[in-house]
Every structure is written in structure tokens, then in C-alpha cells.
Coordinates of C-alpha atoms in Angstrom, one line a residue:
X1 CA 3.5 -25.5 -3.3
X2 CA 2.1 -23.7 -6.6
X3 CA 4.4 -21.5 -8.2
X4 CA 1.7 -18.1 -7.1
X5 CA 1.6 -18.9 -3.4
X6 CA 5.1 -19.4 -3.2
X7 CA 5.1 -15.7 -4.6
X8 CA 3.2 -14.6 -2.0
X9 CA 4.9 -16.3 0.8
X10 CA 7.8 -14.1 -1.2
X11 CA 6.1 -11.1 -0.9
X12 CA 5.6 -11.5 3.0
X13 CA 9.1 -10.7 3.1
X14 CA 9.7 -8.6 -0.1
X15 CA 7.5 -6.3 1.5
X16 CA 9.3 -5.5 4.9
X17 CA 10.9 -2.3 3.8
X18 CA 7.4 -0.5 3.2
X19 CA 6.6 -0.3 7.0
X20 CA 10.4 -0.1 9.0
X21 CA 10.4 3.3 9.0
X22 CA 6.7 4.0 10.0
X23 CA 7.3 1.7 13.2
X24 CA 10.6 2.9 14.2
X25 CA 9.7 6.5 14.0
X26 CA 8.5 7.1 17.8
X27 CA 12.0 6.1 18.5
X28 CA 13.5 7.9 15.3
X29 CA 12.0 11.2 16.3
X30 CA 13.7 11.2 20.0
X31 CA 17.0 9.8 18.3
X32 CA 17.2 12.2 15.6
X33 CA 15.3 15.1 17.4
X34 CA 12.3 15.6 14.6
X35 CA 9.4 17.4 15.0
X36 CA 6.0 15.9 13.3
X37 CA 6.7 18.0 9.9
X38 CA 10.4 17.0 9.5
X39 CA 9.0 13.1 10.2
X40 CA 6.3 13.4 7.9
X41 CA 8.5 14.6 5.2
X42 CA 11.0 11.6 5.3
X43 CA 8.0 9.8 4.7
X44 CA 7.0 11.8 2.1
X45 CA 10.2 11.3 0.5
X46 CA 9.6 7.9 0.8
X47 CA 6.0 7.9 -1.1
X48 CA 7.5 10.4 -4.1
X49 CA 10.0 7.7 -4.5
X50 CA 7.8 4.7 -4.3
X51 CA 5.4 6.5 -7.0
X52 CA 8.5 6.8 -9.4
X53 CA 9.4 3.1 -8.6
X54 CA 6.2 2.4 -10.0
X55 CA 5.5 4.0 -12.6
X56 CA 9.2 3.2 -14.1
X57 CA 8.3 -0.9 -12.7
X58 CA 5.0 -1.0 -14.7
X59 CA 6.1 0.8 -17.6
X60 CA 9.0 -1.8 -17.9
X61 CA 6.8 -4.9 -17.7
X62 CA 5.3 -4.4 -20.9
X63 CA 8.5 -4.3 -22.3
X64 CA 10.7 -6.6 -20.0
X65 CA 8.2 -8.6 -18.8
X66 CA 6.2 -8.5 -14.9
X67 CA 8.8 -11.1 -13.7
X68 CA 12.3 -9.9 -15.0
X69 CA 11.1 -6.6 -13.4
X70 CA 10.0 -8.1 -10.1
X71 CA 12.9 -9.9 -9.4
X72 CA 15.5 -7.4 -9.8
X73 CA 13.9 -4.3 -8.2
X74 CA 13.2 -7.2 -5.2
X75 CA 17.4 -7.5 -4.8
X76 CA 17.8 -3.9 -4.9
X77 CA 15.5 -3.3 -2.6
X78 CA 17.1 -5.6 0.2
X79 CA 20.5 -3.3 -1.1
X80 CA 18.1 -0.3 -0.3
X81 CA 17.4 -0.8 3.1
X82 CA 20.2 -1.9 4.0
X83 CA 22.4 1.1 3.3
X84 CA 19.3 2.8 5.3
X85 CA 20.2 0.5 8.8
X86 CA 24.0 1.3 7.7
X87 CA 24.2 4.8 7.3
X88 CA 20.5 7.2 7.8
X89 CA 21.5 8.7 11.8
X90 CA 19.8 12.3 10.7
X91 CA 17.4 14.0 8.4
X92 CA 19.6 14.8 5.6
X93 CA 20.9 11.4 5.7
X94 CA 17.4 9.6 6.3
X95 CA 15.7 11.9 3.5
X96 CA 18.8 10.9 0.9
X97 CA 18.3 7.1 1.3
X98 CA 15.0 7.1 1.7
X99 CA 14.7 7.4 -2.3
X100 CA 16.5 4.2 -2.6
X101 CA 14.0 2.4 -0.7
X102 CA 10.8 4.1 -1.8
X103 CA 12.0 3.4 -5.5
X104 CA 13.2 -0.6 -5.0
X105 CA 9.8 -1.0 -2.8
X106 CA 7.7 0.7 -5.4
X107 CA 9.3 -1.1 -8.2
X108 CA 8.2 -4.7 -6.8
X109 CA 5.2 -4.1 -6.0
X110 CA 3.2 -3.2 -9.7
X111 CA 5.2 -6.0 -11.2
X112 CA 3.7 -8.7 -8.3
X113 CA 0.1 -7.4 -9.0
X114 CA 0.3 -8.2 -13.0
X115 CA 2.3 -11.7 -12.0
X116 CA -0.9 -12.0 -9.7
X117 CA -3.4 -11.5 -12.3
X118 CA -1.8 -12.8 -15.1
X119 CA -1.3 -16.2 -13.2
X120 CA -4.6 -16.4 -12.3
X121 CA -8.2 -17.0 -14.5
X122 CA -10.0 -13.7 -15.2
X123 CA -12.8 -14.8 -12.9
X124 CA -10.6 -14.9 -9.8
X125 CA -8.6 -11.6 -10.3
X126 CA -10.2 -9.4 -7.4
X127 CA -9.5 -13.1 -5.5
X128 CA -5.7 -13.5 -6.8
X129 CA -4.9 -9.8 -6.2
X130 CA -6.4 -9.4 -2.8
X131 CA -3.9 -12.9 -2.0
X132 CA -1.0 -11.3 -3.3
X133 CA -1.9 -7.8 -0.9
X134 CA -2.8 -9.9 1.8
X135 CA 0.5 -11.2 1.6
X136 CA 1.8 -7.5 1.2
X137 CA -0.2 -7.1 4.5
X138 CA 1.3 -9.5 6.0
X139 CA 4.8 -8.4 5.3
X140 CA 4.4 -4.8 6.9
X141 CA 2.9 -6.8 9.8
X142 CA 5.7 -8.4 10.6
X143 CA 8.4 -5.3 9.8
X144 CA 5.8 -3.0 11.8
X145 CA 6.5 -5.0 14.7
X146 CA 9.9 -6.1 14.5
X147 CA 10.7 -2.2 13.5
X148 CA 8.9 -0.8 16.6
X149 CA 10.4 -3.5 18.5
X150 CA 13.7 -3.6 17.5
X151 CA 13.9 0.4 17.8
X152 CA 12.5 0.5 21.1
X153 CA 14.8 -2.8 22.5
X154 CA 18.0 -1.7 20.9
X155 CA 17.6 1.0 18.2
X156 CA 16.6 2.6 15.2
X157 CA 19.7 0.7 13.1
X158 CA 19.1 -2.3 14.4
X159 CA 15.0 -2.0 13.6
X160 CA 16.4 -1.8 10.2
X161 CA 18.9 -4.5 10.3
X162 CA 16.5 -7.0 11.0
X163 CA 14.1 -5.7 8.1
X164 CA 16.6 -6.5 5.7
X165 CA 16.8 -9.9 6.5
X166 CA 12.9 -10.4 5.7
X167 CA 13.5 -8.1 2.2
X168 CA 16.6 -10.2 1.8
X169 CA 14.5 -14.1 2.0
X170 CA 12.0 -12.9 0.3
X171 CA 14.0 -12.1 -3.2
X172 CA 15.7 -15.1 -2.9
X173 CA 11.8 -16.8 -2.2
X174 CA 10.6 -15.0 -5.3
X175 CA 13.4 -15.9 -7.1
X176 CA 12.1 -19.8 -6.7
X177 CA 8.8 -19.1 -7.2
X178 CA 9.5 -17.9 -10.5
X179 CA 11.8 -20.3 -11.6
X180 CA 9.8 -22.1 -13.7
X181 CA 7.3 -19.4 -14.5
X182 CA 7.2 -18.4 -18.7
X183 CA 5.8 -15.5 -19.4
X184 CA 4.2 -13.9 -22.2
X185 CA 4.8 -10.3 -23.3
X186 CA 2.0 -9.0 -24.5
X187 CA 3.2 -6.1 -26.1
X188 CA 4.0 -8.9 -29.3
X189 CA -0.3 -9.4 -29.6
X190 CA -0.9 -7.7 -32.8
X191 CA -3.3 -4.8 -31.8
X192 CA -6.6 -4.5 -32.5
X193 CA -7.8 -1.9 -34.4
X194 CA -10.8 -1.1 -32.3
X195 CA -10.3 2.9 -31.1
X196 CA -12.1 2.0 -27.7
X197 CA -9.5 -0.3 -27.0
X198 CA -7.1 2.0 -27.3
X199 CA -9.3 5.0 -25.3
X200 CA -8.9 6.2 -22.5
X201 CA -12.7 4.9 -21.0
X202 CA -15.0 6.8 -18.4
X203 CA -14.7 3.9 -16.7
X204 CA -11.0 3.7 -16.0
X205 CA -10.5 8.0 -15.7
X206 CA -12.9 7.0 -12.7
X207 CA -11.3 4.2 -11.2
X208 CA -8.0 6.7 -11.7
X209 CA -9.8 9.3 -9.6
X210 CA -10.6 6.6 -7.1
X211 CA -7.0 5.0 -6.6
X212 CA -5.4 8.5 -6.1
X213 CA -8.1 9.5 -3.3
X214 CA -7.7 5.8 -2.0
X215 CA -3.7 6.2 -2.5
X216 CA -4.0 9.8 -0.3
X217 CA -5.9 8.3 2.7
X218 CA -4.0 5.4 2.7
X219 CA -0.7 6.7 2.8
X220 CA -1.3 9.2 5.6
X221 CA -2.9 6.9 7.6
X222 CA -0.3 4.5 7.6
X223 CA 2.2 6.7 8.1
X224 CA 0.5 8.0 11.2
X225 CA -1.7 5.2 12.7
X226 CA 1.5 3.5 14.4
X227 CA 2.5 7.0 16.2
X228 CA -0.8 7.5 17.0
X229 CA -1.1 4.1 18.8
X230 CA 2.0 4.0 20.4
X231 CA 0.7 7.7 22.1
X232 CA -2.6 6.2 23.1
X233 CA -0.1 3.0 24.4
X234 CA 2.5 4.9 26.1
X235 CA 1.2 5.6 30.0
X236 CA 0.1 1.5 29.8
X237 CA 2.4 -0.5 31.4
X238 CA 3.5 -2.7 28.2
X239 CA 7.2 -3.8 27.5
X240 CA 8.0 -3.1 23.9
X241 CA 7.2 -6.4 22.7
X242 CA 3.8 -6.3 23.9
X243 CA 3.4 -2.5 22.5
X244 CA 4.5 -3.5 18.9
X245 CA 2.4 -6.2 18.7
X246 CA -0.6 -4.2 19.2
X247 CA 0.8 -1.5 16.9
X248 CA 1.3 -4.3 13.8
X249 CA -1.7 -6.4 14.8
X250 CA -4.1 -3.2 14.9
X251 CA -3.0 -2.0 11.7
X252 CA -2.1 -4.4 9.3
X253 CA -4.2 -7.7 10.4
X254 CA -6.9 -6.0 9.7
X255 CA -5.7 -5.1 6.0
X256 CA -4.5 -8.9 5.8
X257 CA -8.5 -9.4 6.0
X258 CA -9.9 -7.1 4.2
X259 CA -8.1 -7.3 0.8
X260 CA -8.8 -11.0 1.0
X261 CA -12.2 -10.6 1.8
X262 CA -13.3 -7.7 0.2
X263 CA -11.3 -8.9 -3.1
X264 CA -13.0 -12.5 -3.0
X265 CA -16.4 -10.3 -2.4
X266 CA -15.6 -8.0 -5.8
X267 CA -15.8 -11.2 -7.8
X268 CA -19.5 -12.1 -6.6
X269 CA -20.9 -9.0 -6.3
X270 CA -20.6 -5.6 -8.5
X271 CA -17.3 -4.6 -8.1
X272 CA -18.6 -0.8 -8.1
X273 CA -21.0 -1.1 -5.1
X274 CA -18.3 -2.3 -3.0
X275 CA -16.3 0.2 -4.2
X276 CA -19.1 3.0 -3.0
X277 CA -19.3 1.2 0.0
X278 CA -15.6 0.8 1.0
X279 CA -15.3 4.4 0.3
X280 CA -17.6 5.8 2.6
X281 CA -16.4 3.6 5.4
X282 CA -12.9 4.4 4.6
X283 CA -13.9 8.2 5.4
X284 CA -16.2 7.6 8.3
X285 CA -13.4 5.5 9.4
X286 CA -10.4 7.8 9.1
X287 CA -12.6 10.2 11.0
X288 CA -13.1 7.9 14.2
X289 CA -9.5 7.3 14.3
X290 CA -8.4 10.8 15.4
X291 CA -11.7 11.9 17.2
X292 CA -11.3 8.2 19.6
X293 CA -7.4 9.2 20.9
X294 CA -9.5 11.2 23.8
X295 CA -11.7 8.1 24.7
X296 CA -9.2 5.6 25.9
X297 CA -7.2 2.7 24.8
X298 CA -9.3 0.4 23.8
X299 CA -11.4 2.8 21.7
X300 CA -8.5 4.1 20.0
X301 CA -7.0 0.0 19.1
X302 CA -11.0 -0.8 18.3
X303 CA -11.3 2.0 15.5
X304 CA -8.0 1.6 14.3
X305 CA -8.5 -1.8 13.2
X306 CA -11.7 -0.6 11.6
X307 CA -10.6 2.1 10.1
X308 CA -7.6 0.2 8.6
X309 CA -10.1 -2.5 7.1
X310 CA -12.0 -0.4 5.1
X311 CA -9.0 2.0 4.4
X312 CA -6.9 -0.6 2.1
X313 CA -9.9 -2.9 1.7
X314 CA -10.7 -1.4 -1.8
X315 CA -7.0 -1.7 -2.9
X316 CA -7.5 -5.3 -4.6
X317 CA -11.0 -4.2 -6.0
X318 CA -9.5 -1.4 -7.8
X319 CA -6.8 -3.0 -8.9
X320 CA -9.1 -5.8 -10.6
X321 CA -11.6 -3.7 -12.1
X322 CA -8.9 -1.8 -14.0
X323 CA -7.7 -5.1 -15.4
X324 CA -11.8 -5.6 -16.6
X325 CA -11.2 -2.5 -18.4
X326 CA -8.2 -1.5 -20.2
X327 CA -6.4 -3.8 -22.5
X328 CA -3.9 -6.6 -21.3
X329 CA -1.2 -5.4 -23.7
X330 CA -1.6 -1.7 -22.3
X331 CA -2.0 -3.2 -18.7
X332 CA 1.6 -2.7 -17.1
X333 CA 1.4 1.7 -18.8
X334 CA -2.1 2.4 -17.2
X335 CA -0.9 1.1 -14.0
X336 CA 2.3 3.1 -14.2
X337 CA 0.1 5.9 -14.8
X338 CA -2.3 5.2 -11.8
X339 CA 1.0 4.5 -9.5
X340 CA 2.5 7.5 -10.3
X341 CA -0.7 9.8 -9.8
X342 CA -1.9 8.3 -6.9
X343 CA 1.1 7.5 -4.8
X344 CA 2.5 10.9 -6.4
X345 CA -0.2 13.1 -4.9
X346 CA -0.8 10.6 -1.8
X347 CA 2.8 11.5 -0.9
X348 CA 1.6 14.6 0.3
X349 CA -0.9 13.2 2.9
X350 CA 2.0 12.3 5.4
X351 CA 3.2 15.6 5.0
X352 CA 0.0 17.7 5.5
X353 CA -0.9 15.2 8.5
X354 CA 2.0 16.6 10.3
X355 CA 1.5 20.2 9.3
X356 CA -2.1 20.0 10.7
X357 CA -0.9 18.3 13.6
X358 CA 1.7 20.5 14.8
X359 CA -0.8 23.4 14.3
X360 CA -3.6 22.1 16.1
X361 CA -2.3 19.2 18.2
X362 CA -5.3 17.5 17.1
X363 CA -5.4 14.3 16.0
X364 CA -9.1 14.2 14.7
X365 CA -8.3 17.5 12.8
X366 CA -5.1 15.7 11.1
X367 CA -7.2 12.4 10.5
X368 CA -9.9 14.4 8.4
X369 CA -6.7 15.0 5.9
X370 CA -6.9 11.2 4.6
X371 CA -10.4 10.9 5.4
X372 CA -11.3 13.5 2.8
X373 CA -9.4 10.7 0.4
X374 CA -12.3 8.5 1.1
X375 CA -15.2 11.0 0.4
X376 CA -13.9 11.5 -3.0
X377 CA -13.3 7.8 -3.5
X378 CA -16.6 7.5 -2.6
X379 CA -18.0 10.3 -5.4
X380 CA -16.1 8.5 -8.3
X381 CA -17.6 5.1 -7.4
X382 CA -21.1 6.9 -7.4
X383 CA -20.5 8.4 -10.7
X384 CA -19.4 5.1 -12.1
X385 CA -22.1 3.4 -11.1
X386 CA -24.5 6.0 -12.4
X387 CA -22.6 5.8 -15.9
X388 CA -23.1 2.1 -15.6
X389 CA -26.6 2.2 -15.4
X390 CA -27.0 4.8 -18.2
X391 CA -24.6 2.3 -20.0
X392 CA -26.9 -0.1 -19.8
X393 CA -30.5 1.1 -20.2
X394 CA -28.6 2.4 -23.9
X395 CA -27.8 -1.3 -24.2

């Protein structure tokens, strides 16, 4: 097996911590006795940390190197979550360790998307970076399920127990992968003296502003999505297996496919277009989520998997057309940059989710709080393209 897909068969597990605590927390919340606010901040906590992780991951790889970086924030992070399973039992406790894991999960997960594209040709980035997330996808599949499973069969520990077993594999798979790999720092490439190299474009303050309000929907509706299907799911007669199933299968299959397909897509077609387009349907989606919890089940697991296409579809895209436009040797700082910003103010979506839900008991209401992530997504894709034409009719 190629060195890259033996990374991403290591990031299926590397990336079990991201999702434990999203599909344990039906069963968290009676444990621990949290209200929707108190739950949302944990997993607020959670996203600060992350955001920190990767900023301080991508600023590192341009001076350590994407796969030093990966490797060891991929051990700590199986150390992370472990310590979570062994000793979070309240709030305090929860919100403490919590940093620990945001901060090793974060810290992987830059350094994988520059091993991604700098393993791959430049033609085949939004392919090679939508492989690696799929792979990402994948992983919080698989600890989605097992987390709600495990909670509801046993409980919350446990759920987290097993999660470190996949982080744990998956270190030691990434470990192989990389064996072999040599990389080269680019920070040793004399630089070049043009300024606009060295500028801050239009083009990537744009795709900046489009990662944060992608970052923001994202992040509350994957914080939320699994709570909100296991309420639609909970007067159906399904044993816990089945229920987590349908909780990981709605959610993250669906992003398994669409930052494969919508990747592969970006290196066809414009990658600004589907950037317009993935935005809209991100909002319209969001919005369908909360208002279809009155109109049954299969409404509910229908726009879920919808909304969670177009939701994280544009991840990859993004990801890849800021590698088109800043240069390689400043690569692993923009990204910090972008990590920090977006998951920094995305943080705050889990939070206001629950505020808005606890206010209103409405989930359409607390859905539009994303969904107003993809509008603006959507506006900064427009303007792009608009400066692209003008660009070109200049040219």
C-alpha cells in the first residue's frame, strides 16, 4: 500500500477523539445532569482548544516539518483521551480535560492536510485533500457510533475507553506510513523577492472569510446533529446499536462523500463556483435540519444526511484553493492563521446553539445559528468570483 493511503487508513483512527464526546453526550447529560448550555460549553472548550492545536501544529510545520508534527501530537492525543475515559465524571472535570483533547486532535489534523498535499501533484490537491477528510470522516463515523453505543450499553467511560483504542492504532498506523516518507522544509527555499508573494491577496482574505463561516456552521452542527437525532430516535423502538448506527451513518457517511466528491469536482470545475454553490446549500441545509424534527423520523435522518453533505463538503475545496494561492513556504503560517480564526470563532456556535435552544426549545431557531455560517460563506465565494472576473477582463 502507498505510503499516503496508509496515512489515511491512519487517520481513520487518529481521528476518533473529535466525535466521542458529541455521541456520548445524550448519555453524558443524564449522567452528569447538564443542561443544553453547560453541554454546549464543554464542547466549546473542546473547539477553543482544537483552534490552538492548530494554529501552534501549522505554525510548527514550517519549522519542524508536517510529519515530525503529525506524529507526535497523534500520541498525545491517544494520552488525551484517555485521561478523558479515566478521570472527566463532571463539568469541572470534563471542561479541564477537554483542552487536552481539543489541542492533541487539533494539532494532527493541519499537519495531515500539508502531508496530503505535499504528497500529492498540484493537479490533484482538492482530490488528495478531500481523501485524507474522507478518511477524517470516516474516523468520527466509527467513534460517533461506538461513543453513542458504548455510552448507552455501558457508559460514558467506557464510550471513551474504546475511542482510545482507535486514536491509539491509528498513531502507531501513521507512524508506518511515514516511515519512509523524507520531507522537505520549505522554509530553506530562498525567497523570492516578489512583494505579491509575500501579500496577503484578496483572494486568500476571502477564502479566510469563507473557512471561518464554513468553520461556525460546521462546528455547531456537529455538535448538535447527534442530540438532535437521537431525540427524533428516542420513542422508536431501536436497541442502542441500531440508534448509533443511524446517528454515525446520518452524519458522517454523508461527509465521507462529499469531501471526496466535491474535492475531486474542485479540480475539474472552478473551484469558486462550487464554493458559491456549497455555500448556499450548506445554509438552506442547516435550515431544514431544525425546521424537519416536527415532521417525523424519516424527514429528520433524510435532511440530516443532506445537510451534513453540503455542510463539510466545501472543507477540501477550501483547503485546496488556499494552497493555489499563498506560497508553499508560507503554507503551514496561513493555515495556522485560518485554524485559529475559524475554529476560534466557530467555537462559539456550540455554545450559542444551546443558548438559543434552551430559550426557545426550538430546534429550527437554534439550526439558523450555523446556517447563517453558510450565507456568509456563500457572500465571500460571490465576491471572489466577481474579483476573478474583473481579474481577468484586466488581464
Amino acid at each position: 500500500m502507498k505510503p499516503f493511503f496508509t496515512l489515511c487508513v491512519a487517520r481513520v483512527g487518529a481521528s476518533f477523539g473529535t466525535m466521542a464526546f458529541a455521541g456520548a453526550l445524550p448519555i453524558i447529560r443524564a449522567e452528569w445532569h447538564l443542561d443544553a448550555s453547560s453541554a454546549g460549553a464543554i464542547q466549546t472548550v473542546f473547539n477553543i482548544s482544537n483552534a490552538v492545536g492548530l494554529f501552534a501544529a501549522s505554525w510548527l510545520c514550517d519549522y519542524l516539518g508536517a510529519k515530525k508534527v503529525y506524529l507526535v501530537f497523534s500520541w498525545l492525543a491517544a494520552g488525551a483521551l484517555f485521561l478523558f475515559a479515566y478521570a472527566a465524571h463532571s463539568y469541572l472535570s470534563a471542561a479541564f480535560i477537554m483542552t487536552l483533547v481539543g489541542l492533541t486532535q487539533g494539532g494532527a489534523y493541519t499537519p495531515a492536510m500539508l502531508l496530503a498535499i505535499k504528497m500529492s501533484r498540484p493537479d490533484k490537491r482538492g482530490y488528495s485533500v478531500g481523501l485524507i477528510l474522507t478518511a477524517g470522516s470516516f474516523g468520527y463515523l466509527l467513534s460517533l457510533f461506538i461513543s453513542s453505543w458504548g455510552a448507552a450499553y455501558k457508559n460514558a467511560s467506557f464510550a471513551f475507553y474504546l475511542c482510545t483504542l482507535g486514536v491509539l492504532v491509528g498513531a502507531a498506523l501513521g507512524a508506518l506510513a511515514l516511515s519512509n516518507y523524507k520531507e522537505e522544509l520549505l522554509r530553506k527555499i530562498p525567497a523570492k523577492k516578489d512583494a505579491q508573494k509575500h501579500s496577503f491577496t484578496w483572494a486568500a482574505l476571502l477564502l479566510l472569510v469563507g473557512y471561518i463561516a464554513h468553520s461556525w456552521e460546521l462546528l455547531g452542527a456537529w455538535a448538535w446533529t447527534p442530540s438532535m437525532l437521537a431525540h427524533v430516535l428516542k420513542n422508536e423502538s431501536f436497541n442502542p446499536v441500531t440508534t448509533g448506527l443511524i446517528i454515525a451513518f446520518t452524519v458522517h457517511l454523508s461527509g465521507m462523500l462529499s469531501t471526496l466528491i466535491v474535492g475531486s469536482l474542485s479540480d475539474y470545475f472552478n473551484r469558486t463556483s462550487v464554493l458559491i454553490f456549497m455555500g448556499a446549500a450548506g445554509a438552506v441545509g442547516s435550515l431544514f435540519m431544525g425546521i424537519s424534527v416536527s415532521w417525523g423520523m424519516m424527514w429528520s435522518i433524510g435532511f440530516a444526511f443532506l445537510g451534513s453533505f453540503f455542510i463539510l463538503g466545501d472543507s477540501g475545496v477550501l483547503s485546496a484553493a488556499i494552497a493555489d494561492n499563498v506560497p508553499a513556504e508560507k503554507l503551514g503560517k496561513i493555515m495556522g492563521v485560518r485554524s485559529l480564526l475559524g475554529f476560534g470563532c466557530g467555537s462559539f456556535s456550540p455554545l450559542l446553539f444551546g443558548v438559543v435552544m434552551d430559550a426557545s426549545h426550538s430546534w429550527w431557531l437554534a439550526y439558523a445559528v450555523p446556517g447563517v455560517g453558510g450565507v456568509i460563506a456563500c457572500i465571500a465565494a460571490i465576491v471572489l468570483k466577481l474579483k476573478e472576473k474583473s481579474k481577468y477582463r484586466l488581464a
